[in-house]
PDB file of C-alpha atoms in Angstrom:
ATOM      1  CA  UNK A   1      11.956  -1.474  13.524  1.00 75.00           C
ATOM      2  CA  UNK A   2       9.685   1.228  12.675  1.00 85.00           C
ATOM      3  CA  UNK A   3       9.258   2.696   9.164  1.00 90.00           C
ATOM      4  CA  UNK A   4      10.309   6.380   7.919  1.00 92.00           C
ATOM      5  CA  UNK A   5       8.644   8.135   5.079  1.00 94.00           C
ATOM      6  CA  UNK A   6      10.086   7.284   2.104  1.00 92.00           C
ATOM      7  CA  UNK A   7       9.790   3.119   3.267  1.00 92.00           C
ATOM      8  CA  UNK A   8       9.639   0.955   0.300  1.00 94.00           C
ATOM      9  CA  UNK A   9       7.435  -2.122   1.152  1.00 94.00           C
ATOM     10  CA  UNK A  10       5.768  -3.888  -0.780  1.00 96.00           C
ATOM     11  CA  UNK A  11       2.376  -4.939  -0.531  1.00 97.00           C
ATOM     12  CA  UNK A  12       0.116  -8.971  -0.743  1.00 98.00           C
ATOM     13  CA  UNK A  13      -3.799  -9.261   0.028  1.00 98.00           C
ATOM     14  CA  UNK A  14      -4.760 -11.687   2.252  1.00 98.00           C
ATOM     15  CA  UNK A  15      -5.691 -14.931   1.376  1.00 97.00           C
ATOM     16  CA  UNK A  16      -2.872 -15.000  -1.301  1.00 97.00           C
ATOM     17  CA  UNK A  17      -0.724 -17.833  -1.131  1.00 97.00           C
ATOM     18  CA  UNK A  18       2.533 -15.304  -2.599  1.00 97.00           C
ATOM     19  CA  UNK A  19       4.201 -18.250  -4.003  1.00 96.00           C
ATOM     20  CA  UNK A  20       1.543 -18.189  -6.770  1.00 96.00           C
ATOM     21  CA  UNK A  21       0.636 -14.568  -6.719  1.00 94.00           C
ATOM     22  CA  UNK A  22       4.173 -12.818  -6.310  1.00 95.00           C
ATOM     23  CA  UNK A  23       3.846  -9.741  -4.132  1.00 97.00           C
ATOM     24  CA  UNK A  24       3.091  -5.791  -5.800  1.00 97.00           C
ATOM     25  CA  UNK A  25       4.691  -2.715  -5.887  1.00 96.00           C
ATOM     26  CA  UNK A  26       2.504  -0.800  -4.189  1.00 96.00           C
ATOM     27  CA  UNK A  27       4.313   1.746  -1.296  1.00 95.00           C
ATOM     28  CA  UNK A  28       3.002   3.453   1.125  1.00 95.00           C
ATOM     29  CA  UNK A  29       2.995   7.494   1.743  1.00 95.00           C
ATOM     30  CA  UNK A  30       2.517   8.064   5.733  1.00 95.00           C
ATOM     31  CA  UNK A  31       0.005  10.696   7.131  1.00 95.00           C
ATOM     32  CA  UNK A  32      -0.370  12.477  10.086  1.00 94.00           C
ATOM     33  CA  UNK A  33      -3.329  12.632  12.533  1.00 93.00           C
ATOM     34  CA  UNK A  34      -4.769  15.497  10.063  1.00 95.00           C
ATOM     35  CA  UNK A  35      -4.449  13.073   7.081  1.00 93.00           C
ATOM     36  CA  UNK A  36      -1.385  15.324   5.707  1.00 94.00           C
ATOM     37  CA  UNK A  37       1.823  13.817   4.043  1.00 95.00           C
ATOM     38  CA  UNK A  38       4.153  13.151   7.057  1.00 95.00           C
ATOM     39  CA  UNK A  39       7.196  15.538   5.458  1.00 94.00           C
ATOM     40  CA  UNK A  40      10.116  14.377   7.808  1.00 93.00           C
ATOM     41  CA  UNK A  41      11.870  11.576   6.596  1.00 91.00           C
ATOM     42  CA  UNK A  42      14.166  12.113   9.346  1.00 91.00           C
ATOM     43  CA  UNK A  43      11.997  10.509  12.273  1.00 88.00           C
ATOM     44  CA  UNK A  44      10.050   7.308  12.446  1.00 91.00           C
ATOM     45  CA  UNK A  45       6.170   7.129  11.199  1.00 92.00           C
ATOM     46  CA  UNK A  46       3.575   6.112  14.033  1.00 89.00           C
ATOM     47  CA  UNK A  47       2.916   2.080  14.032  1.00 89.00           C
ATOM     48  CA  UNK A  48      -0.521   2.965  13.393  1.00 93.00           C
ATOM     49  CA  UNK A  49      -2.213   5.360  10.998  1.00 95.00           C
ATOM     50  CA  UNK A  50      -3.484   5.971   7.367  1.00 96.00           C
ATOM     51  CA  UNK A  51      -1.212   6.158   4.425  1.00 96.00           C
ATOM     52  CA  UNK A  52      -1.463   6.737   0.773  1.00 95.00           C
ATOM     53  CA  UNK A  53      -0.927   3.279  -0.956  1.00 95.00           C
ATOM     54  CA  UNK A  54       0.272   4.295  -4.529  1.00 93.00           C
ATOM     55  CA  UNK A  55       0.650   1.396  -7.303  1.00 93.00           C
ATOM     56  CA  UNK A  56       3.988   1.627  -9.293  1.00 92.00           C
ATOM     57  CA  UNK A  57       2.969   0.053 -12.272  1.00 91.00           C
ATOM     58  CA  UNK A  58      -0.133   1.252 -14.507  1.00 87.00           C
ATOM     59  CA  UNK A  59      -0.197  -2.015 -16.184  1.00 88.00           C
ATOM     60  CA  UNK A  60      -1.212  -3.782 -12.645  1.00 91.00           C
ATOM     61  CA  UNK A  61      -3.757  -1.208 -11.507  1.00 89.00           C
ATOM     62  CA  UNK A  62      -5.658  -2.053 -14.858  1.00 85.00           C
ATOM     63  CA  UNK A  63      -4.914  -5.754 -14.640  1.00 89.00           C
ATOM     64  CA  UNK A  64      -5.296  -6.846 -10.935  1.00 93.00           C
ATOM     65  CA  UNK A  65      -6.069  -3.641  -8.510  1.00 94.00           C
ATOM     66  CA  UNK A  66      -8.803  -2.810 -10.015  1.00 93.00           C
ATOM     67  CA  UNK A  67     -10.570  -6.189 -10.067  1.00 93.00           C
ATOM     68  CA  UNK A  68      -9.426  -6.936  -6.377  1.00 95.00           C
ATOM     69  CA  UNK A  69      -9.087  -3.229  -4.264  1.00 95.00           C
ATOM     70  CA  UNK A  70     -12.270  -2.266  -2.643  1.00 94.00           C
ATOM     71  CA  UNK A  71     -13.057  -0.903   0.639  1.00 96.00           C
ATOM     72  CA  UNK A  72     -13.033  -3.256   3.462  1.00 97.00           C
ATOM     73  CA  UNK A  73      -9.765  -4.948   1.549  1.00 97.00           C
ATOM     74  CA  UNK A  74      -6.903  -6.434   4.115  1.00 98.00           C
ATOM     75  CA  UNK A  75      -3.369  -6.732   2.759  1.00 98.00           C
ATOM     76  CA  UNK A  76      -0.020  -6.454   4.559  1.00 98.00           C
ATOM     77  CA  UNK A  77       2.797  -4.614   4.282  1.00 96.00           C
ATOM     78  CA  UNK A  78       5.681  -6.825   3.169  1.00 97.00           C
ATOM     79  CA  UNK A  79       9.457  -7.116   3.016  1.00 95.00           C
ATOM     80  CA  UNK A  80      10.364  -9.925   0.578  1.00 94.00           C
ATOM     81  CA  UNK A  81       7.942 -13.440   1.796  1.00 95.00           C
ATOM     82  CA  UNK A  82       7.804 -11.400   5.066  1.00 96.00           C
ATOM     83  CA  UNK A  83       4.665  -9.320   6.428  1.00 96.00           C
ATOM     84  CA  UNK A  84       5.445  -6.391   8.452  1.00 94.00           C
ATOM     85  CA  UNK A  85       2.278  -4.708   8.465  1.00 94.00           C
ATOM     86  CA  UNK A  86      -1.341  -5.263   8.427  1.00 96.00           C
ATOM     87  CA  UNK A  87      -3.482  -2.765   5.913  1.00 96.00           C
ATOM     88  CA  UNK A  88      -6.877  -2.606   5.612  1.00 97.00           C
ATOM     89  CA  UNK A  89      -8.468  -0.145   2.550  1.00 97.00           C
ATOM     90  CA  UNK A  90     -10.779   2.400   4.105  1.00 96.00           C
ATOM     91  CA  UNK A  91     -10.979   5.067   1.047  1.00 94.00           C
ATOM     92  CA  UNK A  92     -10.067   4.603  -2.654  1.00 93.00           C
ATOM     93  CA  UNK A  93      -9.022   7.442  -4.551  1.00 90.00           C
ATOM     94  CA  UNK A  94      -8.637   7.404  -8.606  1.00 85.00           C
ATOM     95  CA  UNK A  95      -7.872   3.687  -8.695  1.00 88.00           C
ATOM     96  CA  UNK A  96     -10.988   2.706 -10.554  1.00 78.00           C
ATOM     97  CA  UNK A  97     -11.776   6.115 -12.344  1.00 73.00           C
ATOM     98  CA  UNK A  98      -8.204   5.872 -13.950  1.00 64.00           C
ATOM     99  CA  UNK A  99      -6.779   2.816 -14.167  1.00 55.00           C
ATOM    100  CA  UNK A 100      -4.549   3.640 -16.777  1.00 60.00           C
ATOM    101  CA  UNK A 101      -2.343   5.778 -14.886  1.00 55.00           C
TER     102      UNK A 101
END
C-alpha cells in the first residue's frame, strides 16, 4: 500500500542486523517534483521521490546520526522488523551543524 503524508515509518541503515541495533525514529516528510512539502494528506505520495527525513529524538542525532548519516547513506523505510522502503541520503541539512536539536 502506498504511503500518505503524515506516514509514520520508521527508519534502519543497511548493514544493521536490527536485532542488535533496534530501529530509529526518524519519519519521513514527502516532496513533490519541485522539492515542496506534499500538503495533501488526503491522496497517496509517489513510490518514488525525495523526502525530508526528520529525527525525533535530539539525544540520537548527537549520539548515532551524526556519527553514521552522510551522503551516499542507504537505509530503509520500516514498519516494525519489516522494510518497506529503500532510502538513500542525497543532501543533509542541519544534522551535523546542530546536533543538539
Amino acid at each position: 500500500m502506498t504511503p500518505f503524508q503524515g506516514y509514520r515509518s520508521d527508519f534502519s541503515y543497511e548493514g544493521d542486523d536490527i536485532s542488535l541495533t533496534g530501529i530509529f525514529a526518524i519519519h519521513p516528510e514527502f516532496e513533490d517534483d519541485h522539492g515542496e512539502i506534499i500538503l495533501d494528506n488526503t491522496s497517496p505520495v509517489p513510490t518514488e521521490g525525495t523526502a525530508r527525513m526528520w529525527i525525533l529524538f535530539p539525544q540520537m542525532r548527537k549520539e548515532v546520526h551524526t556519527k553514521r548519516m552522510e551522503l551516499g547513506v542507504i537505509g530503509y523505510f520500516m514498519e516494525g522488523s519489516r522494510r518497506v522502503g529503500v532510502v538513500e541520503v542525497i543532501e543533509i541539512v542541519g544534522l551535523h551543524s546542530n546536533p543538539d536539536s
